[in-house]
Amino acid sequence: MSEVTGVVDVESGYAGGDSSGVGYQQILNHEKALRAGKATGRNHAEVIKITFDPEKVTLETVLAKFWENHNPTQGDRQGNDIGSNYRSAIYYHDAAQKELALATQKIYQQALNTAGFGPITTEILPLRNYITAEEYHQDYLKKNPNGYCGLGGTGVKYPASGQKAAQNAPLSSEAITDRQEMLDGKDLNFSQQLVIFEAENCEFCKLFDKDILNRWQAEIPVITTINTNPPAGWTLEKPLFAAPTIVLFRNGKEVSRYTGYNGEQSNFWKWLGFQLLSPEQQKIAFEQGTEPPFTATILDEKRPGKFVDPVTGATLFLSQTKFDSKTGWPSFFDPIEGSVTLHEDNSHGMKRIEVRSASSGIHLGHVFNDGPPPSFKRYCINGNVLKFIPD
């Protein structure tokens, strides 16, 4: 909200509850007691107080940003945060503010209906018992650039322009602008498809794009959308509640999802690995398992090509670095620069150097100092967690 031209100040606080003079911990404690049936009374909602210059920005614009930047259909919830203190709310000062809040709600409800969302649950009530939040809650994301934020929005634009339009209904289809159309399942890979549901002005979506999507080499097809509906003809298991949400569809149905992203690349790839790898591969990749010798299908592979991470698709080794070590496991004397990481491994009463994929973090094998020149290294790798792609 502070980025809106004409907004003078934004302050975090609490409002709408029965108590006065309470703080964050008391609100959390009261919510816990409410949910356990050990307390009564209305709890506060976590709110922001917006001070704006009406000569530079209209109240409708401020309210439009409010509607767009969260999901107002979730009841006592925002993202991963559940409780009445996370309810969607507008607390007004006078009759004019109330009238415009209700008018914009009506307009936005029609836009949400068109996009397939349910009814708005936002409470619109007179302001009471406002309390300024603690200092560490003020400008939270400025102080914590990688901090968690459960607000993702629905991807549905507020359709009206100007207060006059907000007071006139019904909504025309031409008023809905700049909203990405629903994906068509017929245009996607029916057997297996990743869909990344993002939101406009979502910093975590931008981070996911930078860390993951901009380097995408995985075999599974992927597509992004800011429309929160599933591709036409396909089904989601449950509604979306945060952005980004990464959903894996098989045969047009959701089979798994990864909700939210805060830079934890290894967690995302581990989630995807559990969807793509067989149980035998998972045991090697995530439990540091070892395949029986002489069982890897690529053990005798001699064609020119590359060996890649089965999850990310990143190249790990080239065929010209592969050699027959007579050990029963695929062996290489050099990886692609930067493709693997090395880690001390003292398991099973031995001192070894573990080899992991740098892109996904999965376990590959171990490296020893008994290889051929020029490196004199032997990267002893589990073939079942390598995918061979011939030139």
mmCIF file of C-alpha atoms in Angstrom:
data_model
loop_
_atom_site.group_PDB
_atom_site.id
_atom_site.type_symbol
_atom_site.label_atom_id
_atom_site.label_comp_id
_atom_site.label_asym_id
_atom_site.label_seq_id
_atom_site.Cartn_x
_atom_site.Cartn_y
_atom_site.Cartn_z
ATOM 1 C CA MET A 1 0.000 0.000 0.000
ATOM 2 C CA SER A 2 2.853 2.364 0.725
ATOM 3 C CA GLU A 3 3.847 2.163 -2.960
ATOM 4 C CA VAL A 4 0.549 3.746 -4.049
ATOM 5 C CA THR A 5 1.049 7.378 -5.078
ATOM 6 C CA GLY A 6 -0.820 9.573 -2.600
ATOM 7 C CA VAL A 7 -0.553 7.172 0.335
ATOM 8 C CA VAL A 8 1.233 9.139 3.054
ATOM 9 C CA ASP A 9 1.696 6.482 5.726
ATOM 10 C CA VAL A 10 0.922 2.826 6.436
ATOM 11 C CA GLU A 11 0.964 1.558 10.007
ATOM 12 C CA SER A 12 0.533 -2.016 11.252
ATOM 13 C CA GLY A 13 -1.939 -2.537 14.069
ATOM 14 C CA TYR A 14 -4.886 -4.433 15.516
ATOM 15 C CA ALA A 15 -8.585 -3.538 15.466
ATOM 16 C CA GLY A 16 -12.132 -4.832 15.566
ATOM 17 C CA GLY A 17 -11.860 -6.767 18.841
ATOM 18 C CA ASP A 18 -13.437 -6.337 22.258
ATOM 19 C CA SER A 19 -10.232 -5.629 24.164
ATOM 20 C CA SER A 20 -8.206 -2.442 24.345
ATOM 21 C CA GLY A 21 -4.522 -2.038 25.054
ATOM 22 C CA VAL A 22 -3.500 -5.582 24.131
ATOM 23 C CA GLY A 23 -0.514 -6.662 22.008
ATOM 24 C CA TYR A 24 0.475 -9.343 19.535
ATOM 25 C CA GLN A 25 1.077 -12.137 22.051
ATOM 26 C CA GLN A 26 -2.200 -11.504 23.886
ATOM 27 C CA ILE A 27 -4.056 -11.655 20.558
ATOM 28 C CA LEU A 28 -2.396 -14.960 19.678
ATOM 29 C CA ASN A 29 -3.157 -16.360 23.135
ATOM 30 C CA HIS A 30 -6.777 -15.251 22.919
ATOM 31 C CA GLU A 31 -7.176 -16.852 19.486
ATOM 32 C CA LYS A 32 -5.730 -20.122 20.779
ATOM 33 C CA ALA A 33 -8.154 -20.065 23.703
ATOM 34 C CA LEU A 34 -11.077 -19.278 21.377
ATOM 35 C CA ARG A 35 -10.257 -22.231 19.138
ATOM 36 C CA ALA A 36 -10.008 -24.495 22.186
ATOM 37 C CA GLY A 37 -13.386 -23.310 23.482
ATOM 38 C CA LYS A 38 -11.790 -21.801 26.593
ATOM 39 C CA ALA A 39 -12.575 -18.146 25.881
ATOM 40 C CA THR A 40 -15.329 -15.917 24.540
ATOM 41 C CA GLY A 41 -15.389 -12.455 23.081
ATOM 42 C CA ARG A 42 -14.299 -11.057 19.764
ATOM 43 C CA ASN A 43 -10.596 -11.074 18.915
ATOM 44 C CA HIS A 44 -8.761 -8.325 17.046
ATOM 45 C CA ALA A 45 -7.845 -8.608 13.382
ATOM 46 C CA GLU A 46 -4.341 -7.794 12.190
ATOM 47 C CA VAL A 47 -4.815 -4.599 10.192
ATOM 48 C CA ILE A 48 -3.045 -1.675 8.607
ATOM 49 C CA LYS A 49 -4.007 1.968 9.061
ATOM 50 C CA ILE A 50 -3.678 3.879 5.792
ATOM 51 C CA THR A 51 -3.254 7.653 5.716
ATOM 52 C CA PHE A 52 -3.674 9.145 2.241
ATOM 53 C CA ASP A 53 -3.960 12.491 0.482
ATOM 54 C CA PRO A 54 -7.399 12.625 -1.226
ATOM 55 C CA GLU A 55 -6.088 15.209 -3.702
ATOM 56 C CA LYS A 56 -3.594 12.655 -5.024
ATOM 57 C CA VAL A 57 -5.428 9.359 -4.680
ATOM 58 C CA THR A 58 -9.076 8.378 -4.274
ATOM 59 C CA LEU A 59 -10.395 6.118 -1.557
ATOM 60 C CA GLU A 60 -11.677 3.827 -4.309
ATOM 61 C CA THR A 61 -8.108 3.326 -5.564
ATOM 62 C CA VAL A 62 -6.962 2.481 -2.046
ATOM 63 C CA LEU A 63 -9.831 0.011 -1.668
ATOM 64 C CA ALA A 64 -9.148 -1.481 -5.109
ATOM 65 C CA LYS A 65 -5.581 -2.233 -4.039
ATOM 66 C CA PHE A 66 -6.933 -3.818 -0.866
ATOM 67 C CA TRP A 67 -9.220 -6.139 -2.838
ATOM 68 C CA GLU A 68 -6.530 -7.066 -5.352
ATOM 69 C CA ASN A 69 -3.689 -7.805 -2.952
ATOM 70 C CA HIS A 70 -5.260 -10.557 -0.860
ATOM 71 C CA ASN A 71 -7.891 -13.270 -1.193
ATOM 72 C CA PRO A 72 -11.056 -11.922 0.492
ATOM 73 C CA THR A 73 -12.989 -15.214 0.165
ATOM 74 C CA GLN A 74 -11.103 -17.295 2.750
ATOM 75 C CA GLY A 75 -12.957 -16.438 5.956
ATOM 76 C CA ASP A 76 -10.672 -16.578 8.997
ATOM 77 C CA ARG A 77 -7.542 -17.152 6.973
ATOM 78 C CA GLN A 78 -4.798 -15.649 4.801
ATOM 79 C CA GLY A 79 -2.314 -18.017 3.179
ATOM 80 C CA ASN A 80 -0.888 -20.422 5.741
ATOM 81 C CA ASP A 81 -2.199 -18.247 8.611
ATOM 82 C CA ILE A 82 -5.477 -19.485 10.120
ATOM 83 C CA GLY A 83 -7.595 -17.771 12.787
ATOM 84 C CA SER A 84 -10.088 -14.955 13.262
ATOM 85 C CA ASN A 85 -7.184 -12.546 13.733
ATOM 86 C CA TYR A 86 -6.358 -13.162 10.041
ATOM 87 C CA ARG A 87 -9.869 -12.341 8.797
ATOM 88 C CA SER A 88 -10.365 -9.945 5.904
ATOM 89 C CA ALA A 89 -11.833 -6.660 7.137
ATOM 90 C CA ILE A 90 -12.465 -2.995 6.338
ATOM 91 C CA TYR A 91 -13.026 -0.723 9.331
ATOM 92 C CA TYR A 92 -14.437 2.674 8.347
ATOM 93 C CA HIS A 93 -14.631 6.096 10.053
ATOM 94 C CA ASP A 94 -17.832 7.508 8.553
ATOM 95 C CA ALA A 95 -20.883 6.798 6.403
ATOM 96 C CA ALA A 96 -19.174 7.867 3.164
ATOM 97 C CA GLN A 97 -16.343 5.401 3.700
ATOM 98 C CA LYS A 98 -18.854 2.654 4.534
ATOM 99 C CA GLU A 99 -20.873 3.354 1.381
ATOM 100 C CA LEU A 100 -17.810 3.176 -0.870
ATOM 101 C CA ALA A 101 -16.469 0.058 0.868
ATOM 102 C CA LEU A 102 -19.784 -1.742 0.226
ATOM 103 C CA ALA A 103 -19.928 -0.482 -3.376
ATOM 104 C CA THR A 104 -16.421 -1.674 -4.190
ATOM 105 C CA GLN A 105 -17.156 -5.008 -2.525
ATOM 106 C CA LYS A 106 -20.158 -5.480 -4.813
ATOM 107 C CA ILE A 107 -18.120 -4.642 -7.900
ATOM 108 C CA TYR A 108 -15.243 -6.928 -6.911
ATOM 109 C CA GLN A 109 -17.623 -9.780 -6.039
ATOM 110 C CA GLN A 110 -18.916 -9.739 -9.610
ATOM 111 C CA ALA A 111 -15.354 -9.897 -10.927
ATOM 112 C CA LEU A 112 -14.597 -12.797 -8.594
ATOM 113 C CA ASN A 113 -17.755 -14.601 -9.702
ATOM 114 C CA THR A 114 -16.631 -14.333 -13.313
ATOM 115 C CA ALA A 115 -13.263 -15.830 -12.347
ATOM 116 C CA GLY A 116 -14.893 -18.725 -10.485
ATOM 117 C CA PHE A 117 -14.328 -17.598 -6.877
ATOM 118 C CA GLY A 118 -16.774 -17.876 -3.995
ATOM 119 C CA PRO A 119 -18.418 -15.126 -1.917
ATOM 120 C CA ILE A 120 -16.381 -12.409 -0.237
ATOM 121 C CA THR A 121 -16.129 -12.896 3.533
ATOM 122 C CA THR A 122 -14.708 -9.439 4.327
ATOM 123 C CA GLU A 123 -16.406 -7.785 7.285
ATOM 124 C CA ILE A 124 -17.153 -4.065 6.827
ATOM 125 C CA LEU A 125 -17.747 -2.444 10.208
ATOM 126 C CA PRO A 126 -17.106 0.809 12.120
ATOM 127 C CA LEU A 127 -13.584 1.097 13.481
ATOM 128 C CA ARG A 128 -13.195 0.301 17.172
ATOM 129 C CA ASN A 129 -10.343 -0.366 19.577
ATOM 130 C CA TYR A 130 -7.516 0.341 17.157
ATOM 131 C CA ILE A 131 -4.064 -0.435 18.640
ATOM 132 C CA THR A 132 -0.731 0.368 17.010
ATOM 133 C CA ALA A 133 1.348 -2.793 16.601
ATOM 134 C CA GLU A 134 4.791 -3.290 18.090
ATOM 135 C CA GLU A 135 7.740 -1.647 16.330
ATOM 136 C CA TYR A 136 9.134 -4.912 15.014
ATOM 137 C CA HIS A 137 5.875 -5.419 13.080
ATOM 138 C CA GLN A 138 6.185 -2.072 11.292
ATOM 139 C CA ASP A 139 7.480 -2.240 7.668
ATOM 140 C CA TYR A 140 8.113 -5.947 8.207
ATOM 141 C CA LEU A 141 9.116 -6.834 4.649
ATOM 142 C CA LYS A 142 11.458 -3.853 4.414
ATOM 143 C CA LYS A 143 13.248 -5.089 7.507
ATOM 144 C CA ASN A 144 13.014 -8.746 6.400
ATOM 145 C CA PRO A 145 13.213 -8.859 2.585
ATOM 146 C CA ASN A 146 12.919 -12.660 2.607
ATOM 147 C CA GLY A 147 10.259 -12.759 5.314
ATOM 148 C CA TYR A 148 7.082 -14.821 4.983
ATOM 149 C CA CYS A 149 3.968 -13.154 3.641
ATOM 150 C CA GLY A 150 0.788 -15.159 3.124
ATOM 151 C CA LEU A 151 -0.842 -12.545 0.885
ATOM 152 C CA GLY A 152 -0.861 -13.525 -2.764
ATOM 153 C CA GLY A 153 -4.052 -12.087 -4.175
ATOM 154 C CA THR A 154 -6.417 -13.871 -6.541
ATOM 155 C CA GLY A 155 -5.020 -12.490 -9.800
ATOM 156 C CA VAL A 156 -8.385 -10.816 -10.443
ATOM 157 C CA LYS A 157 -8.206 -7.101 -11.233
ATOM 158 C CA TYR A 158 -10.582 -4.629 -9.646
ATOM 159 C CA PRO A 159 -12.677 -3.837 -12.726
ATOM 160 C CA ALA A 160 -14.043 -0.315 -12.251
ATOM 161 C CA SER A 161 -12.264 2.982 -12.854
ATOM 162 C CA GLY A 162 -13.327 5.994 -10.804
ATOM 163 C CA GLN A 163 -15.831 6.324 -7.956
ATOM 164 C CA LYS A 164 -18.753 6.813 -10.320
ATOM 165 C CA ALA A 165 -18.101 3.449 -11.901
ATOM 166 C CA ALA A 166 -17.869 1.854 -8.463
ATOM 167 C CA GLN A 167 -21.385 3.035 -7.626
ATOM 168 C CA ASN A 168 -22.921 1.762 -10.864
ATOM 169 C CA ALA A 169 -23.776 -1.877 -11.515
ATOM 170 C CA PRO A 170 -23.918 -4.309 -13.190
ATOM 171 C CA LEU A 171 -20.348 -4.961 -14.210
ATOM 172 C CA SER A 172 -19.614 -5.111 -17.922
ATOM 173 C CA SER A 173 -17.238 -7.705 -19.323
ATOM 174 C CA GLU A 174 -15.190 -4.921 -20.884
ATOM 175 C CA ALA A 175 -14.359 -3.612 -17.404
ATOM 176 C CA ILE A 176 -12.246 -6.648 -16.538
ATOM 177 C CA THR A 177 -8.819 -5.767 -17.938
ATOM 178 C CA ASP A 178 -5.257 -7.000 -17.779
ATOM 179 C CA ARG A 179 -6.232 -10.376 -16.315
ATOM 180 C CA GLN A 180 -4.634 -13.413 -17.866
ATOM 181 C CA GLU A 181 -7.100 -15.774 -19.530
ATOM 182 C CA MET A 182 -7.731 -19.232 -18.118
ATOM 183 C CA LEU A 183 -5.365 -21.890 -19.429
ATOM 184 C CA ASP A 184 -6.854 -24.486 -21.741
ATOM 185 C CA GLY A 185 -6.072 -28.066 -20.779
ATOM 186 C CA LYS A 186 -6.130 -29.027 -24.456
ATOM 187 C CA ASP A 187 -2.999 -26.938 -25.016
ATOM 188 C CA LEU A 188 -1.042 -28.628 -22.204
ATOM 189 C CA ASN A 189 0.561 -32.012 -21.581
ATOM 190 C CA PHE A 190 -2.352 -34.127 -20.326
ATOM 191 C CA SER A 191 -0.251 -36.970 -18.911
ATOM 192 C CA GLN A 192 1.965 -34.743 -16.732
ATOM 193 C CA GLN A 193 2.111 -30.943 -16.417
ATOM 194 C CA LEU A 194 3.352 -28.444 -13.846
ATOM 195 C CA VAL A 195 1.324 -25.231 -13.509
ATOM 196 C CA ILE A 196 2.765 -22.332 -11.507
ATOM 197 C CA PHE A 197 -0.077 -20.190 -10.122
ATOM 198 C CA GLU A 198 1.375 -16.735 -9.467
ATOM 199 C CA ALA A 199 -0.030 -13.314 -8.599
ATOM 200 C CA GLU A 200 0.648 -9.803 -9.739
ATOM 201 C CA ASN A 201 3.075 -7.776 -7.620
ATOM 202 C CA CYS A 202 4.128 -10.949 -5.781
ATOM 203 C CA GLU A 203 7.755 -10.704 -4.651
ATOM 204 C CA PHE A 204 7.917 -14.413 -3.809
ATOM 205 C CA CYS A 205 6.717 -15.251 -7.322
ATOM 206 C CA LYS A 206 9.508 -13.110 -8.756
ATOM 207 C CA LEU A 207 11.990 -14.885 -6.501
ATOM 208 C CA PHE A 208 10.727 -18.295 -7.659
ATOM 209 C CA ASP A 209 11.047 -17.208 -11.281
ATOM 210 C CA LYS A 210 14.618 -16.021 -10.712
ATOM 211 C CA ASP A 211 15.774 -19.047 -8.706
ATOM 212 C CA ILE A 212 13.899 -21.834 -10.472
ATOM 213 C CA LEU A 213 12.021 -20.993 -13.660
ATOM 214 C CA ASN A 214 14.728 -18.922 -15.328
ATOM 215 C CA ARG A 215 17.049 -21.940 -15.090
ATOM 216 C CA TRP A 216 14.462 -24.600 -15.953
ATOM 217 C CA GLN A 217 15.945 -27.670 -17.649
ATOM 218 C CA ALA A 218 13.691 -30.352 -16.196
ATOM 219 C CA GLU A 219 11.975 -32.695 -18.603
ATOM 220 C CA ILE A 220 8.498 -32.118 -17.173
ATOM 221 C CA PRO A 221 6.657 -29.285 -18.998
ATOM 222 C CA VAL A 222 5.891 -26.168 -16.978
ATOM 223 C CA ILE A 223 3.709 -23.096 -17.503
ATOM 224 C CA THR A 224 2.818 -20.050 -15.385
ATOM 225 C CA THR A 225 -0.504 -18.244 -14.964
ATOM 226 C CA ILE A 226 -2.006 -15.490 -12.806
ATOM 227 C CA ASN A 227 -5.485 -16.960 -13.270
ATOM 228 C CA THR A 228 -6.325 -18.949 -10.144
ATOM 229 C CA ASN A 229 -8.631 -21.364 -11.951
ATOM 230 C CA PRO A 230 -7.323 -24.747 -13.131
ATOM 231 C CA PRO A 231 -6.832 -25.192 -16.871
ATOM 232 C CA ALA A 232 -10.164 -25.617 -18.638
ATOM 233 C CA GLY A 233 -11.286 -29.223 -18.350
ATOM 234 C CA TRP A 234 -8.883 -29.962 -15.476
ATOM 235 C CA THR A 235 -9.526 -30.036 -11.717
ATOM 236 C CA LEU A 236 -7.822 -28.732 -8.586
ATOM 237 C CA GLU A 237 -8.085 -30.758 -5.395
ATOM 238 C CA LYS A 238 -8.818 -27.622 -3.328
ATOM 239 C CA PRO A 239 -8.753 -23.824 -3.798
ATOM 240 C CA LEU A 240 -5.462 -21.925 -3.904
ATOM 241 C CA PHE A 241 -4.609 -19.744 -0.912
ATOM 242 C CA ALA A 242 -1.097 -18.374 -1.482
ATOM 243 C CA ALA A 243 1.252 -17.451 -4.295
ATOM 244 C CA PRO A 244 3.174 -18.965 -5.816
ATOM 245 C CA THR A 245 1.498 -22.376 -5.726
ATOM 246 C CA ILE A 246 3.076 -25.070 -7.896
ATOM 247 C CA VAL A 247 0.625 -27.795 -8.873
ATOM 248 C CA LEU A 248 1.439 -31.099 -10.553
ATOM 249 C CA PHE A 249 -1.371 -32.372 -12.767
ATOM 250 C CA ARG A 250 -1.597 -35.899 -14.141
ATOM 251 C CA ASN A 251 -4.352 -36.833 -16.570
ATOM 252 C CA GLY A 252 -5.998 -33.489 -15.917
ATOM 253 C CA LYS A 253 -6.184 -33.882 -12.123
ATOM 254 C CA GLU A 254 -4.082 -32.378 -9.326
ATOM 255 C CA VAL A 255 -1.867 -35.010 -7.698
ATOM 256 C CA SER A 256 0.368 -32.773 -5.564
ATOM 257 C CA ARG A 257 1.125 -29.115 -4.836
ATOM 258 C CA TYR A 258 3.914 -26.992 -3.346
ATOM 259 C CA THR A 259 2.590 -23.821 -1.737
ATOM 260 C CA GLY A 260 4.667 -20.700 -1.204
ATOM 261 C CA TYR A 261 8.339 -20.055 -1.881
ATOM 262 C CA ASN A 262 10.922 -18.178 0.148
ATOM 263 C CA GLY A 263 14.174 -19.067 -1.570
ATOM 264 C CA GLU A 264 14.314 -22.661 -0.291
ATOM 265 C CA GLN A 265 15.382 -24.203 -3.606
ATOM 266 C CA SER A 266 16.348 -27.585 -2.147
ATOM 267 C CA ASN A 267 12.903 -27.989 -0.564
ATOM 268 C CA PHE A 268 11.165 -27.359 -3.869
ATOM 269 C CA TRP A 269 13.380 -29.791 -5.789
ATOM 270 C CA LYS A 270 12.933 -32.403 -3.068
ATOM 271 C CA TRP A 271 9.158 -32.059 -3.381
ATOM 272 C CA LEU A 272 9.378 -32.415 -7.154
ATOM 273 C CA GLY A 273 11.816 -35.328 -6.821
ATOM 274 C CA PHE A 274 9.323 -37.267 -4.720
ATOM 275 C CA GLN A 275 6.770 -36.789 -7.510
ATOM 276 C CA LEU A 276 9.060 -37.814 -10.378
ATOM 277 C CA LEU A 277 11.385 -40.503 -8.999
ATOM 278 C CA SER A 278 10.633 -44.166 -8.372
ATOM 279 C CA PRO A 279 10.813 -45.506 -4.782
ATOM 280 C CA GLU A 280 14.223 -47.023 -5.576
ATOM 281 C CA GLN A 281 15.486 -43.687 -6.889
ATOM 282 C CA GLN A 282 14.040 -41.831 -3.888
ATOM 283 C CA LYS A 283 15.936 -44.103 -1.496
ATOM 284 C CA ILE A 284 19.212 -43.222 -3.209
ATOM 285 C CA ALA A 285 18.462 -39.544 -3.737
ATOM 286 C CA PHE A 286 17.036 -38.671 -0.322
ATOM 287 C CA GLU A 287 18.242 -41.417 2.025
ATOM 288 C CA GLN A 288 21.836 -41.761 0.737
ATOM 289 C CA GLY A 289 21.095 -45.260 -0.453
ATOM 290 C CA THR A 290 23.262 -47.340 -2.799
ATOM 291 C CA GLU A 291 22.074 -49.474 -5.686
ATOM 292 C CA PRO A 292 23.417 -53.065 -5.960
ATOM 293 C CA PRO A 293 26.555 -53.244 -8.150
ATOM 294 C CA PHE A 294 26.188 -54.077 -11.829
ATOM 295 C CA THR A 295 22.465 -53.169 -11.835
ATOM 296 C CA ALA A 296 22.481 -49.670 -13.373
ATOM 297 C CA THR A 297 21.061 -49.614 -16.887
ATOM 298 C CA ILE A 298 23.642 -47.000 -17.907
ATOM 299 C CA LEU A 299 26.623 -48.995 -16.593
ATOM 300 C CA ASP A 300 27.735 -50.023 -20.093
ATOM 301 C CA GLU A 301 26.511 -46.869 -21.857
ATOM 302 C CA LYS A 302 29.241 -45.783 -24.264
ATOM 303 C CA ARG A 303 27.433 -43.497 -26.705
ATOM 304 C CA PRO A 304 28.388 -39.799 -26.921
ATOM 305 C CA GLY A 305 26.051 -37.784 -24.734
ATOM 306 C CA LYS A 306 25.482 -36.364 -21.287
ATOM 307 C CA PHE A 307 24.327 -37.648 -17.911
ATOM 308 C CA VAL A 308 21.828 -35.333 -16.208
ATOM 309 C CA ASP A 309 20.079 -34.863 -12.861
ATOM 310 C CA PRO A 310 16.736 -36.742 -13.157
ATOM 311 C CA VAL A 311 14.893 -33.993 -11.271
ATOM 312 C CA THR A 312 16.306 -30.687 -12.542
ATOM 313 C CA GLY A 313 17.707 -31.861 -15.879
ATOM 314 C CA ALA A 314 21.038 -30.146 -15.172
ATOM 315 C CA THR A 315 24.041 -31.782 -16.844
ATOM 316 C CA LEU A 316 26.355 -33.528 -14.358
ATOM 317 C CA PHE A 317 28.821 -35.565 -16.444
ATOM 318 C CA LEU A 318 29.773 -35.949 -20.109
ATOM 319 C CA SER A 319 30.265 -39.367 -21.688
ATOM 320 C CA GLN A 320 33.909 -38.628 -22.559
ATOM 321 C CA THR A 321 34.721 -38.527 -18.819
ATOM 322 C CA LYS A 322 33.166 -41.948 -18.148
ATOM 323 C CA PHE A 323 35.440 -44.981 -17.684
ATOM 324 C CA ASP A 324 35.140 -48.630 -16.692
ATOM 325 C CA SER A 325 36.310 -48.875 -13.077
ATOM 326 C CA LYS A 326 35.367 -52.580 -12.778
ATOM 327 C CA THR A 327 33.544 -51.703 -9.540
ATOM 328 C CA GLY A 328 29.998 -52.264 -10.788
ATOM 329 C CA TRP A 329 28.970 -48.602 -10.616
ATOM 330 C CA PRO A 330 29.186 -45.926 -13.346
ATOM 331 C CA SER A 331 32.417 -43.987 -12.842
ATOM 332 C CA PHE A 332 33.634 -40.628 -14.121
ATOM 333 C CA PHE A 333 36.923 -38.794 -13.721
ATOM 334 C CA ASP A 334 35.447 -35.277 -13.945
ATOM 335 C CA PRO A 335 32.026 -33.642 -13.475
ATOM 336 C CA ILE A 336 30.776 -30.546 -15.292
ATOM 337 C CA GLU A 337 32.203 -27.544 -13.463
ATOM 338 C CA GLY A 338 29.860 -26.403 -10.708
ATOM 339 C CA SER A 339 27.416 -29.281 -11.240
ATOM 340 C CA VAL A 340 28.172 -31.191 -8.021
ATOM 341 C CA THR A 341 28.998 -30.402 -4.405
ATOM 342 C CA LEU A 342 31.214 -32.423 -2.055
ATOM 343 C CA HIS A 343 30.436 -33.242 1.575
ATOM 344 C CA GLU A 344 32.221 -35.114 4.347
ATOM 345 C CA ASP A 345 30.523 -38.467 5.037
ATOM 346 C CA ASN A 346 31.380 -40.447 8.185
ATOM 347 C CA SER A 347 28.519 -42.910 7.971
ATOM 348 C CA HIS A 348 28.898 -46.708 8.285
ATOM 349 C CA GLY A 349 32.200 -46.308 10.156
ATOM 350 C CA MET A 350 33.961 -44.927 7.063
ATOM 351 C CA LYS A 351 35.409 -41.564 6.081
ATOM 352 C CA ARG A 352 34.284 -40.718 2.585
ATOM 353 C CA ILE A 353 33.468 -37.708 0.421
ATOM 354 C CA GLU A 354 29.835 -37.643 -0.663
ATOM 355 C CA VAL A 355 28.843 -36.252 -4.068
ATOM 356 C CA ARG A 356 25.549 -34.404 -4.433
ATOM 357 C CA SER A 357 23.909 -32.643 -7.366
ATOM 358 C CA ALA A 358 24.400 -28.902 -6.999
ATOM 359 C CA SER A 359 21.084 -28.099 -8.645
ATOM 360 C CA SER A 360 18.728 -30.389 -6.684
ATOM 361 C CA GLY A 361 20.835 -31.507 -3.718
ATOM 362 C CA ILE A 362 20.121 -35.201 -4.309
ATOM 363 C CA HIS A 363 22.690 -37.820 -3.271
ATOM 364 C CA LEU A 364 24.670 -39.197 -6.229
ATOM 365 C CA GLY A 365 27.516 -41.261 -4.759
ATOM 366 C CA HIS A 366 31.098 -40.728 -3.554
ATOM 367 C CA VAL A 367 34.427 -39.584 -4.963
ATOM 368 C CA PHE A 368 37.750 -41.418 -4.452
ATOM 369 C CA ASN A 369 41.374 -40.672 -5.282
ATOM 370 C CA ASP A 370 42.018 -43.756 -7.427
ATOM 371 C CA GLY A 371 40.829 -42.577 -10.837
ATOM 372 C CA PRO A 372 42.670 -42.132 -14.143
ATOM 373 C CA PRO A 373 44.455 -38.983 -15.307
ATOM 374 C CA PRO A 374 44.130 -36.111 -15.665
ATOM 375 C CA SER A 375 42.138 -35.721 -12.416
ATOM 376 C CA PHE A 376 43.049 -39.064 -10.779
ATOM 377 C CA LYS A 377 39.551 -38.954 -9.275
ATOM 378 C CA ARG A 378 36.872 -41.621 -9.448
ATOM 379 C CA TYR A 379 33.360 -40.268 -9.091
ATOM 380 C CA CYS A 380 31.526 -43.477 -8.181
ATOM 381 C CA ILE A 381 27.894 -42.659 -8.989
ATOM 382 C CA ASN A 382 24.609 -44.486 -8.593
ATOM 383 C CA GLY A 383 23.430 -44.945 -12.151
ATOM 384 C CA ASN A 384 19.778 -45.038 -11.164
ATOM 385 C CA VAL A 385 19.878 -41.328 -10.298
ATOM 386 C CA LEU A 386 21.438 -40.358 -13.606
ATOM 387 C CA LYS A 387 19.521 -39.883 -16.834
ATOM 388 C CA PHE A 388 21.465 -40.374 -20.075
ATOM 389 C CA ILE A 389 20.708 -38.143 -23.039
ATOM 390 C CA PRO A 390 22.565 -39.180 -26.214
ATOM 391 C CA ASP A 391 23.966 -36.517 -28.520
#
